[in-house]
Amino acid sequence: MATRRPLPTLLCACLLVLAGCGAPFGASTTPDSTSAPTDVGPGATPTATESEPGVSPTASSGDGEPSPTGTEVESSEPGGVGESERVTVTGGDLPVNATVVFRRVERLLGIDKQPPEVVVTDEGAYDFDTIEPSLAQRALGYESGRGSESGCVGTFFPASGGADRVTITLGNLSAETVELILVHEYVHSFQWEIAEFEAAAFDGRIVGGIEEGVPVYVTEQYAQRYEKRWNGRTPLEMRECLYDHAGEAFRPLAAESLFAARYVEGRIDSPANVSAVYRPPPRTAEQVLHGLAPDAEPPRSLDVSVDGADAPDVERAGEIRLRAWLRTGLSADRAATAAAGWGTDRIVRFGIGVEPRVAWVLRMDSTTEADELAAAVDDLETDLESRNATSLRSTRIGEETVVVFGGPDSFVANATASGTERNVTVAAP
């Protein structure tokens, strides 16, 4: 059994927020920031009965759980990949065999790992309408609710996955749904066995939701191989539905989950090769969104200075979040087209503990694409202000840079931006 290198306790706790599922479906909350951090496809058709090494398909695995309804005859060398110790389940009974599922994931990934403890919890159903926009999102006009996610997932209950522990609430979920959630959270656990992922997490090089895209991709391969569905959908189809029906505050996270999974699917040909996604990882959300190599389309030069503000928060948001923001008032096609010319950006949040105020500096790849973004922002401004979501104003710096101010009327009317398209100074009134 391979052993993991121990992590400092505090750092491990912080990184688990990145690696596990803290938001619905594990969507990342990490921005595309530089200041902070089948076997290809469906696989073979199963045969009549499955025999897992060390676990009878009809007998108890030791935790009182029935076996998944798998049908593939598996084999592995004694003590090798797919012959892990039994999974310990506490807090309740699962409708699937946690050990069988874990060993299947081991074989998909080709990684030998000490299994995490699975803890069955008794939390309430998740209400997507309770997702609140961040302060910066509020300044940009995001509102809570306004989605129809339940049409995609039915009732959703919380789950999370870390290096040594997986938690899941069963509620009224079907056995197939529980199985797919377990797979997803197991993959989060397995990511800590991938040296390239661990190094990227330590260095703050995880962007665009890739740490979530890997579990979605692997779970998709599992669902195809073992013919499992959630509400009639595969995991990737589920993310597509969620992105299309997400409320405003959830859409950036739903977008990262979906586009990161597609990125992984396009970059590797087997779950056993997921380490290649982190060797090296993508540098920008643009690369994730468009399936580009990590050295393609590097961010354009942009320096943003802030004048007249106490402790401003500055980070890069990325093209995925730009597209998601434009979707708050524009069609999907219009938002995608207007965001596609993204070159780089900085989003500045002014003040701490005050009414949210934001300046978003966006340098596009060309004058034409800056024109297109500016026109889209003007139309978005009309929509958001018509429903009193926020006040917006955009201004142009040079030919390629658009600056958007969002927040209270007095801030938006009097905030300023000056400089050149690659060196911009923003100031709060």
GROMACS .gro file of C-alpha atoms in nm:
model
  429
    1MET     CA    1   0.000   0.000   0.000
    2ALA     CA    2   0.143   0.334  -0.102
    3THR     CA    3   0.170   0.590   0.174
    4ARG     CA    4   0.107   0.960   0.153
    5ARG     CA    5   0.355   1.220   0.254
    6PRO     CA    6   0.218   1.396   0.566
    7LEU     CA    7   0.094   1.753   0.524
    8PRO     CA    8   0.118   2.027   0.783
    9THR     CA    9  -0.213   2.023   0.969
   10LEU     CA   10  -0.313   2.385   0.906
   11LEU     CA   11  -0.222   2.378   0.538
   12CYS     CA   12  -0.400   2.047   0.490
   13ALA     CA   13  -0.715   2.192   0.641
   14CYS     CA   14  -0.701   2.488   0.404
   15LEU     CA   15  -0.634   2.274   0.099
   16LEU     CA   16  -0.922   2.040   0.177
   17VAL     CA   17  -1.154   2.331   0.113
   18LEU     CA   18  -1.006   2.336  -0.237
   19ALA     CA   19  -1.008   1.962  -0.294
   20GLY     CA   20  -1.341   1.866  -0.143
   21CYS     CA   21  -1.699   1.958  -0.213
   22GLY     CA   22  -1.772   2.262  -0.003
   23ALA     CA   23  -2.023   2.409  -0.247
   24PRO     CA   24  -2.307   2.221  -0.420
   25PHE     CA   25  -2.160   1.942  -0.634
   26GLY     CA   26  -1.816   2.041  -0.520
   27ALA     CA   27  -1.794   2.343  -0.742
   28SER     CA   28  -1.483   2.544  -0.688
   29THR     CA   29  -1.490   2.877  -0.515
   30THR     CA   30  -1.138   2.958  -0.631
   31PRO     CA   31  -1.117   3.245  -0.886
   32ASP     CA   32  -0.887   3.244  -1.186
   33SER     CA   33  -0.641   3.435  -0.969
   34THR     CA   34  -0.273   3.511  -0.983
   35SER     CA   35  -0.272   3.684  -0.647
   36ALA     CA   36  -0.402   3.381  -0.456
   37PRO     CA   37  -0.412   3.092  -0.524
   38THR     CA   38  -1.279   0.404  -2.293
   39ASP     CA   39  -1.133   0.308  -2.088
   40VAL     CA   40  -1.159   0.599  -2.334
   41GLY     CA   41  -1.526   0.695  -2.295
   42PRO     CA   42  -1.779   0.439  -2.178
   43GLY     CA   43  -1.555   0.137  -2.145
   44ALA     CA   44  -1.639  -0.224  -2.210
   45THR     CA   45  -1.990  -0.363  -2.187
   46PRO     CA   46  -2.030  -0.547  -1.855
   47THR     CA   47  -2.099  -0.918  -1.848
   48ALA     CA   48  -2.344  -1.113  -1.636
   49THR     CA   49  -2.194  -1.109  -1.285
   50GLU     CA   50  -1.928  -0.916  -1.102
   51SER     CA   51  -1.667  -1.059  -0.872
   52GLU     CA   52  -1.474  -0.807  -0.666
   53PRO     CA   53  -1.148  -0.936  -0.514
   54GLY     CA   54  -1.210  -1.003  -0.148
   55VAL     CA   55  -1.577  -0.901  -0.158
   56SER     CA   56  -1.853  -1.137  -0.263
   57PRO     CA   57  -2.114  -0.970  -0.483
   58THR     CA   58  -2.389  -1.119  -0.268
   59ALA     CA   59  -2.229  -1.127   0.076
   60SER     CA   60  -2.191  -0.839   0.320
   61SER     CA   61  -1.869  -0.642   0.294
   62GLY     CA   62  -1.854  -0.620   0.669
   63ASP     CA   63  -2.051  -0.297   0.697
   64GLY     CA   64  -2.392  -0.439   0.623
   65GLU     CA   65  -2.419  -0.278   0.278
   66PRO     CA   66  -2.553  -0.455  -0.031
   67SER     CA   67  -2.328  -0.467  -0.334
   68PRO     CA   68  -2.378  -0.226  -0.624
   69THR     CA   69  -2.559  -0.385  -0.913
   70GLY     CA   70  -2.240  -0.413  -1.116
   71THR     CA   71  -2.193  -0.685  -1.374
   72GLU     CA   72  -1.829  -0.682  -1.477
   73VAL     CA   73  -1.587  -0.959  -1.393
   74GLU     CA   74  -1.283  -0.781  -1.251
   75SER     CA   75  -0.941  -0.917  -1.165
   76SER     CA   76  -0.633  -0.773  -1.005
   77GLU     CA   77  -0.313  -0.895  -0.851
   78PRO     CA   78  -0.335  -0.971  -0.478
   79GLY     CA   79  -0.249  -0.663  -0.279
   80GLY     CA   80  -0.244  -0.444  -0.589
   81VAL     CA   81  -0.466  -0.173  -0.732
   82GLY     CA   82  -0.830  -0.260  -0.669
   83GLU     CA   83  -0.760  -0.470  -0.360
   84SER     CA   84  -0.773  -0.199  -0.097
   85GLU     CA   85  -0.879  -0.258   0.259
   86ARG     CA   86  -1.250  -0.248   0.332
   87VAL     CA   87  -1.411   0.093   0.363
   88THR     CA   88  -1.527   0.182   0.713
   89VAL     CA   89  -1.878   0.330   0.714
   90THR     CA   90  -2.009   0.507   1.023
   91GLY     CA   91  -2.324   0.697   1.111
   92GLY     CA   92  -2.569   0.481   0.917
   93ASP     CA   93  -2.615   0.225   0.640
   94LEU     CA   94  -2.557   0.285   0.271
   95PRO     CA   95  -2.772   0.134  -0.006
   96VAL     CA   96  -2.453   0.037  -0.193
   97ASN     CA   97  -2.132  -0.142  -0.102
   98ALA     CA   98  -1.878   0.133  -0.028
   99THR     CA   99  -1.583  -0.106  -0.063
  100VAL     CA  100  -1.687  -0.236  -0.405
  101VAL     CA  101  -1.737   0.118  -0.531
  102PHE     CA  102  -1.401   0.231  -0.393
  103ARG     CA  103  -1.215  -0.057  -0.556
  104ARG     CA  104  -1.377   0.017  -0.888
  105VAL     CA  105  -1.253   0.376  -0.864
  106GLU     CA  106  -0.905   0.247  -0.773
  107ARG     CA  107  -0.898   0.044  -1.093
  108LEU     CA  108  -1.028   0.329  -1.307
  109LEU     CA  109  -0.754   0.559  -1.176
  110GLY     CA  110  -0.485   0.293  -1.146
  111ILE     CA  111  -0.400   0.419  -0.798
  112ASP     CA  112  -0.358   0.211  -0.482
  113LYS     CA  113  -0.486   0.406  -0.181
  114GLN     CA  114  -0.585   0.362   0.180
  115PRO     CA  115  -0.964   0.412   0.167
  116PRO     CA  116  -1.118   0.711   0.343
  117GLU     CA  117  -1.375   0.670   0.615
  118VAL     CA  118  -1.730   0.722   0.489
  119VAL     CA  119  -1.953   0.908   0.735
  120VAL     CA  120  -2.329   0.905   0.683
  121THR     CA  121  -2.473   1.234   0.809
  122ASP     CA  122  -2.828   1.354   0.866
  123GLU     CA  123  -2.834   1.701   0.713
  124GLY     CA  124  -3.131   1.863   0.548
  125ALA     CA  125  -3.187   1.889   0.176
  126TYR     CA  126  -2.989   2.159  -0.003
  127ASP     CA  127  -3.187   2.461  -0.120
  128PHE     CA  128  -3.017   2.626  -0.417
  129ASP     CA  129  -3.222   2.940  -0.360
  130THR     CA  130  -3.028   2.998  -0.037
  131ILE     CA  131  -2.699   3.052  -0.223
  132GLU     CA  132  -2.614   3.415  -0.158
  133PRO     CA  133  -2.402   3.624  -0.395
  134SER     CA  134  -2.064   3.739  -0.267
  135LEU     CA  135  -2.014   4.110  -0.201
  136ALA     CA  136  -1.843   4.155  -0.537
  137GLN     CA  137  -2.123   3.967  -0.711
  138ARG     CA  138  -2.385   4.187  -0.546
  139ALA     CA  139  -2.210   4.495  -0.677
  140LEU     CA  140  -2.223   4.343  -1.025
  141GLY     CA  141  -2.596   4.273  -1.001
  142TYR     CA  142  -2.612   3.908  -0.901
  143GLU     CA  143  -2.925   3.810  -0.708
  144SER     CA  144  -3.009   3.497  -0.510
  145GLY     CA  145  -3.256   3.247  -0.650
  146ARG     CA  146  -3.374   3.295  -1.010
  147GLY     CA  147  -3.282   2.935  -1.098
  148SER     CA  148  -3.452   2.599  -1.151
  149GLU     CA  149  -3.179   2.353  -1.051
  150SER     CA  150  -3.421   2.108  -0.890
  151GLY     CA  151  -3.547   2.016  -1.235
  152CYS     CA  152  -3.201   1.872  -1.301
  153VAL     CA  153  -3.117   1.697  -0.974
  154GLY     CA  154  -3.446   1.654  -0.790
  155THR     CA  155  -3.366   1.683  -0.422
  156PHE     CA  156  -2.998   1.728  -0.340
  157PHE     CA  157  -2.832   1.653  -0.009
  158PRO     CA  158  -2.485   1.768   0.106
  159ALA     CA  159  -2.173   1.557   0.046
  160SER     CA  160  -1.801   1.624   0.075
  161GLY     CA  161  -1.472   1.447   0.011
  162GLY     CA  162  -1.124   1.492   0.153
  163ALA     CA  163  -0.805   1.288   0.170
  164ASP     CA  164  -0.916   1.068   0.459
  165ARG     CA  165  -1.289   1.127   0.502
  166VAL     CA  166  -1.601   1.133   0.288
  167THR     CA  167  -1.938   1.251   0.418
  168ILE     CA  168  -2.275   1.193   0.257
  169THR     CA  169  -2.639   1.255   0.348
  170LEU     CA  170  -2.874   0.998   0.198
  171GLY     CA  171  -3.214   1.163   0.233
  172ASN     CA  172  -3.441   1.007  -0.028
  173LEU     CA  173  -3.167   0.958  -0.287
  174SER     CA  174  -3.176   0.645  -0.502
  175ALA     CA  175  -2.905   0.381  -0.471
  176GLU     CA  176  -2.766   0.479  -0.813
  177THR     CA  177  -2.743   0.843  -0.710
  178VAL     CA  178  -2.570   0.754  -0.383
  179GLU     CA  179  -2.323   0.541  -0.577
  180LEU     CA  180  -2.235   0.823  -0.817
  181ILE     CA  181  -2.196   1.072  -0.532
  182LEU     CA  182  -1.962   0.829  -0.355
  183VAL     CA  183  -1.754   0.793  -0.670
  184HIS     CA  184  -1.726   1.169  -0.706
  185GLU     CA  185  -1.616   1.218  -0.346
  186TYR     CA  186  -1.377   0.923  -0.364
  187VAL     CA  187  -1.204   1.090  -0.659
  188HIS     CA  188  -1.156   1.404  -0.451
  189SER     CA  189  -0.986   1.178  -0.197
  190PHE     CA  190  -0.770   1.014  -0.463
  191GLN     CA  191  -0.648   1.347  -0.596
  192TRP     CA  192  -0.423   1.377  -0.290
  193GLU     CA  193  -0.237   1.067  -0.414
  194ILE     CA  194  -0.145   1.253  -0.734
  195ALA     CA  195   0.185   1.432  -0.674
  196GLU     CA  196   0.120   1.682  -0.952
  197PHE     CA  197  -0.213   1.785  -0.798
  198GLU     CA  198  -0.063   1.819  -0.453
  199ALA     CA  199   0.219   2.036  -0.588
  200ALA     CA  200  -0.022   2.257  -0.783
  201ALA     CA  201  -0.244   2.297  -0.476
  202PHE     CA  202   0.054   2.393  -0.260
  203ASP     CA  203   0.164   2.651  -0.518
  204GLY     CA  204  -0.181   2.802  -0.574
  205ARG     CA  205  -0.187   2.693  -0.938
  206ILE     CA  206  -0.538   2.544  -0.941
  207VAL     CA  207  -0.765   2.760  -1.161
  208GLY     CA  208  -1.089   2.729  -1.351
  209GLY     CA  209  -1.238   2.453  -1.135
  210ILE     CA  210  -1.001   2.180  -1.253
  211GLU     CA  211  -0.997   2.018  -0.908
  212GLU     CA  212  -1.371   1.966  -0.962
  213GLY     CA  213  -1.350   1.878  -1.330
  214VAL     CA  214  -1.141   1.568  -1.259
  215PRO     CA  215  -1.402   1.408  -1.026
  216VAL     CA  216  -1.683   1.492  -1.269
  217TYR     CA  217  -1.490   1.337  -1.558
  218VAL     CA  218  -1.398   1.020  -1.368
  219THR     CA  219  -1.754   0.981  -1.237
  220GLU     CA  220  -1.880   1.020  -1.594
  221GLN     CA  221  -1.652   0.734  -1.704
  222TYR     CA  222  -1.773   0.525  -1.410
  223ALA     CA  223  -2.138   0.596  -1.495
  224GLN     CA  224  -2.084   0.496  -1.856
  225ARG     CA  225  -1.896   0.179  -1.763
  226TYR     CA  226  -2.143   0.061  -1.499
  227GLU     CA  227  -2.457   0.210  -1.657
  228LYS     CA  228  -2.548   0.439  -1.367
  229ARG     CA  229  -2.763   0.750  -1.393
  230TRP     CA  230  -2.879   1.032  -1.167
  231ASN     CA  231  -3.232   1.147  -1.252
  232GLY     CA  232  -3.182   0.980  -1.588
  233ARG     CA  233  -2.862   1.174  -1.661
  234THR     CA  234  -2.492   1.097  -1.656
  235PRO     CA  235  -2.275   1.321  -1.433
  236LEU     CA  236  -2.167   1.536  -1.728
  237GLU     CA  237  -2.523   1.568  -1.855
  238MET     CA  238  -2.621   1.670  -1.503
  239ARG     CA  239  -2.364   1.952  -1.506
  240GLU     CA  240  -2.487   2.068  -1.845
  241CYS     CA  241  -2.842   2.084  -1.711
  242LEU     CA  242  -2.731   2.268  -1.397
  243TYR     CA  243  -2.539   2.527  -1.597
  244ASP     CA  244  -2.840   2.593  -1.818
  245HIS     CA  245  -3.081   2.621  -1.523
  246ALA     CA  246  -2.857   2.767  -1.252
  247GLY     CA  247  -2.952   3.068  -1.049
  248GLU     CA  248  -2.724   3.367  -1.083
  249ALA     CA  249  -2.515   3.313  -0.769
  250PHE     CA  250  -2.463   2.944  -0.848
  251ARG     CA  251  -2.394   2.981  -1.221
  252PRO     CA  252  -2.020   3.069  -1.193
  253LEU     CA  253  -1.965   2.753  -0.990
  254ALA     CA  254  -2.182   2.543  -1.220
  255ALA     CA  255  -1.989   2.681  -1.517
  256GLU     CA  256  -1.650   2.592  -1.372
  257SER     CA  257  -1.765   2.239  -1.290
  258LEU     CA  258  -1.898   2.181  -1.640
  259PHE     CA  259  -1.621   2.341  -1.844
  260ALA     CA  260  -1.346   2.190  -1.630
  261ALA     CA  261  -1.492   1.842  -1.682
  262ARG     CA  262  -1.503   1.902  -2.056
  263TYR     CA  263  -1.143   2.025  -2.043
  264VAL     CA  264  -1.029   1.707  -1.869
  265GLU     CA  265  -1.224   1.493  -2.117
  266GLY     CA  266  -1.050   1.668  -2.405
  267ARG     CA  267  -0.700   1.648  -2.256
  268ILE     CA  268  -0.677   1.280  -2.159
  269ASP     CA  269  -0.799   0.949  -2.297
  270SER     CA  270  -0.843   0.753  -1.974
  271PRO     CA  271  -0.908   0.814  -1.601
  272ALA     CA  272  -0.575   0.643  -1.539
  273ASN     CA  273  -0.406   0.946  -1.698
  274VAL     CA  274  -0.562   1.221  -1.483
  275SER     CA  275  -0.222   1.322  -1.346
  276ALA     CA  276  -0.145   1.461  -1.693
  277VAL     CA  277  -0.406   1.733  -1.634
  278TYR     CA  278  -0.180   1.874  -1.362
  279ARG     CA  279   0.145   1.831  -1.558
  280PRO     CA  280   0.126   2.128  -1.582
  281PRO     CA  281  -0.226   2.245  -1.495
  282PRO     CA  282  -0.402   2.510  -1.703
  283ARG     CA  283  -0.301   2.866  -1.613
  284THR     CA  284  -0.627   3.045  -1.693
  285ALA     CA  285  -0.999   2.984  -1.705
  286GLU     CA  286  -0.979   3.075  -2.075
  287GLN     CA  287  -0.766   2.765  -2.134
  288VAL     CA  288  -1.017   2.555  -1.940
  289LEU     CA  289  -1.316   2.698  -2.126
  290HIS     CA  290  -1.169   2.649  -2.473
  291GLY     CA  291  -0.967   2.331  -2.411
  292LEU     CA  292  -0.633   2.501  -2.472
  293ALA     CA  293  -0.290   2.375  -2.372
  294PRO     CA  294  -0.136   2.532  -2.058
  295ASP     CA  295   0.108   2.736  -2.269
  296ALA     CA  296  -0.153   2.861  -2.518
  297GLU     CA  297  -0.308   3.210  -2.508
  298PRO     CA  298  -0.116   3.339  -2.205
  299PRO     CA  299  -0.281   3.630  -2.019
  300ARG     CA  300  -0.215   3.969  -2.172
  301SER     CA  301  -0.016   4.231  -1.985
  302LEU     CA  302  -0.224   4.430  -1.735
  303ASP     CA  303  -0.123   4.623  -1.423
  304VAL     CA  304  -0.398   4.773  -1.210
  305SER     CA  305  -0.330   5.032  -0.940
  306VAL     CA  306  -0.588   5.143  -0.684
  307ASP     CA  307  -0.608   5.497  -0.554
  308GLY     CA  308  -0.816   5.631  -0.266
  309ALA     CA  309  -0.927   5.303  -0.108
  310ASP     CA  310  -0.849   5.116   0.212
  311ALA     CA  311  -0.737   4.753   0.172
  312PRO     CA  312  -0.887   4.686  -0.172
  313ASP     CA  313  -0.921   4.322  -0.273
  314VAL     CA  314  -0.774   4.258  -0.620
  315GLU     CA  315  -0.783   3.930  -0.812
  316ARG     CA  316  -0.822   3.788  -1.159
  317ALA     CA  317  -1.170   3.651  -1.225
  318GLY     CA  318  -1.124   3.483  -1.565
  319GLU     CA  319  -1.331   3.423  -1.876
  320ILE     CA  320  -1.562   3.162  -1.723
  321ARG     CA  321  -1.679   3.407  -1.460
  322LEU     CA  322  -1.706   3.687  -1.714
  323ARG     CA  323  -1.934   3.471  -1.927
  324ALA     CA  324  -2.140   3.371  -1.622
  325TRP     CA  325  -2.183   3.737  -1.523
  326LEU     CA  326  -2.299   3.838  -1.870
  327ARG     CA  327  -2.556   3.556  -1.852
  328THR     CA  328  -2.732   3.738  -1.565
  329GLY     CA  329  -2.905   3.955  -1.825
  330LEU     CA  330  -2.805   3.837  -2.173
  331SER     CA  331  -2.866   3.523  -2.378
  332ALA     CA  332  -2.621   3.235  -2.355
  333ASP     CA  333  -2.493   3.295  -2.710
  334ARG     CA  334  -2.449   3.669  -2.658
  335ALA     CA  335  -2.265   3.614  -2.330
  336ALA     CA  336  -2.031   3.355  -2.481
  337THR     CA  337  -1.950   3.572  -2.782
  338ALA     CA  338  -1.887   3.886  -2.576
  339ALA     CA  339  -1.661   3.704  -2.330
  340ALA     CA  340  -1.465   3.510  -2.593
  341GLY     CA  341  -1.218   3.793  -2.656
  342TRP     CA  342  -1.097   3.791  -2.294
  343GLY     CA  343  -0.727   3.866  -2.267
  344THR     CA  344  -0.692   3.919  -1.892
  345ASP     CA  345  -0.866   4.106  -1.612
  346ARG     CA  346  -0.852   4.234  -1.257
  347ILE     CA  347  -1.155   4.274  -1.036
  348VAL     CA  348  -1.119   4.524  -0.751
  349ARG     CA  349  -1.353   4.522  -0.451
  350PHE     CA  350  -1.341   4.845  -0.256
  351GLY     CA  351  -1.388   4.857   0.119
  352ILE     CA  352  -1.444   4.590   0.380
  353GLY     CA  353  -1.776   4.553   0.558
  354VAL     CA  354  -1.942   4.827   0.353
  355GLU     CA  355  -2.192   4.833   0.071
  356PRO     CA  356  -2.018   4.642  -0.210
  357ARG     CA  357  -1.842   4.848  -0.475
  358VAL     CA  358  -1.647   4.698  -0.764
  359ALA     CA  359  -1.425   4.801  -1.054
  360TRP     CA  360  -1.366   4.528  -1.311
  361VAL     CA  361  -1.079   4.601  -1.550
  362LEU     CA  362  -1.090   4.381  -1.860
  363ARG     CA  363  -0.828   4.383  -2.133
  364MET     CA  364  -0.952   4.211  -2.447
  365ASP     CA  365  -0.755   4.054  -2.730
  366SER     CA  366  -0.843   4.321  -2.987
  367THR     CA  367  -1.025   4.649  -3.037
  368THR     CA  368  -1.314   4.470  -3.205
  369GLU     CA  369  -1.357   4.234  -2.912
  370ALA     CA  370  -1.340   4.524  -2.667
  371ASP     CA  371  -1.615   4.694  -2.870
  372GLU     CA  372  -1.825   4.379  -2.846
  373LEU     CA  373  -1.778   4.349  -2.471
  374ALA     CA  374  -1.858   4.717  -2.415
  375ALA     CA  375  -2.181   4.684  -2.614
  376ALA     CA  376  -2.279   4.374  -2.417
  377VAL     CA  377  -2.213   4.551  -2.086
  378ASP     CA  378  -2.431   4.843  -2.199
  379ASP     CA  379  -2.720   4.605  -2.270
  380LEU     CA  380  -2.660   4.421  -1.942
  381GLU     CA  381  -2.664   4.755  -1.759
  382THR     CA  382  -3.011   4.826  -1.896
  383ASP     CA  383  -3.142   4.488  -1.782
  384LEU     CA  384  -2.991   4.495  -1.432
  385GLU     CA  385  -3.093   4.852  -1.359
  386SER     CA  386  -3.448   4.785  -1.480
  387ARG     CA  387  -3.488   4.537  -1.194
  388ASN     CA  388  -3.291   4.746  -0.944
  389ALA     CA  389  -3.023   4.478  -0.912
  390THR     CA  390  -2.736   4.729  -0.916
  391SER     CA  391  -2.599   5.034  -1.096
  392LEU     CA  392  -2.339   4.983  -1.368
  393ARG     CA  393  -2.122   5.207  -1.583
  394SER     CA  394  -1.846   5.117  -1.825
  395THR     CA  395  -1.564   5.328  -1.964
  396ARG     CA  396  -1.288   5.268  -2.216
  397ILE     CA  397  -0.913   5.293  -2.151
  398GLY     CA  398  -0.720   5.279  -2.476
  399GLU     CA  399  -0.849   5.059  -2.756
  400GLU     CA  400  -0.858   4.721  -2.583
  401THR     CA  401  -0.947   4.778  -2.217
  402VAL     CA  402  -1.296   4.812  -2.071
  403VAL     CA  403  -1.352   4.915  -1.708
  404VAL     CA  404  -1.686   4.834  -1.544
  405PHE     CA  405  -1.796   5.003  -1.221
  406GLY     CA  406  -2.072   4.838  -1.019
  407GLY     CA  407  -2.244   4.924  -0.692
  408PRO     CA  408  -2.434   5.218  -0.540
  409ASP     CA  409  -2.530   5.505  -0.769
  410SER     CA  410  -2.293   5.751  -0.601
  411PHE     CA  411  -1.994   5.520  -0.643
  412VAL     CA  412  -2.071   5.428  -1.002
  413ALA     CA  413  -2.123   5.791  -1.103
  414ASN     CA  414  -1.802   5.922  -0.947
  415ALA     CA  415  -1.546   5.639  -0.965
  416THR     CA  416  -1.269   5.698  -1.217
  417ALA     CA  417  -1.030   5.501  -1.435
  418SER     CA  418  -0.722   5.637  -1.611
  419GLY     CA  419  -0.401   5.523  -1.776
  420THR     CA  420  -0.331   5.302  -2.075
  421GLU     CA  421  -0.480   4.975  -2.188
  422ARG     CA  422  -0.211   4.782  -2.001
  423ASN     CA  423  -0.157   5.015  -1.702
  424VAL     CA  424  -0.482   5.124  -1.538
  425THR     CA  425  -0.547   5.320  -1.219
  426VAL     CA  426  -0.895   5.302  -1.065
  427ALA     CA  427  -1.013   5.533  -0.789
  428ALA     CA  428  -1.313   5.530  -0.560
  429PRO     CA  429  -1.485   5.863  -0.483
   0.00000   0.00000   0.00000
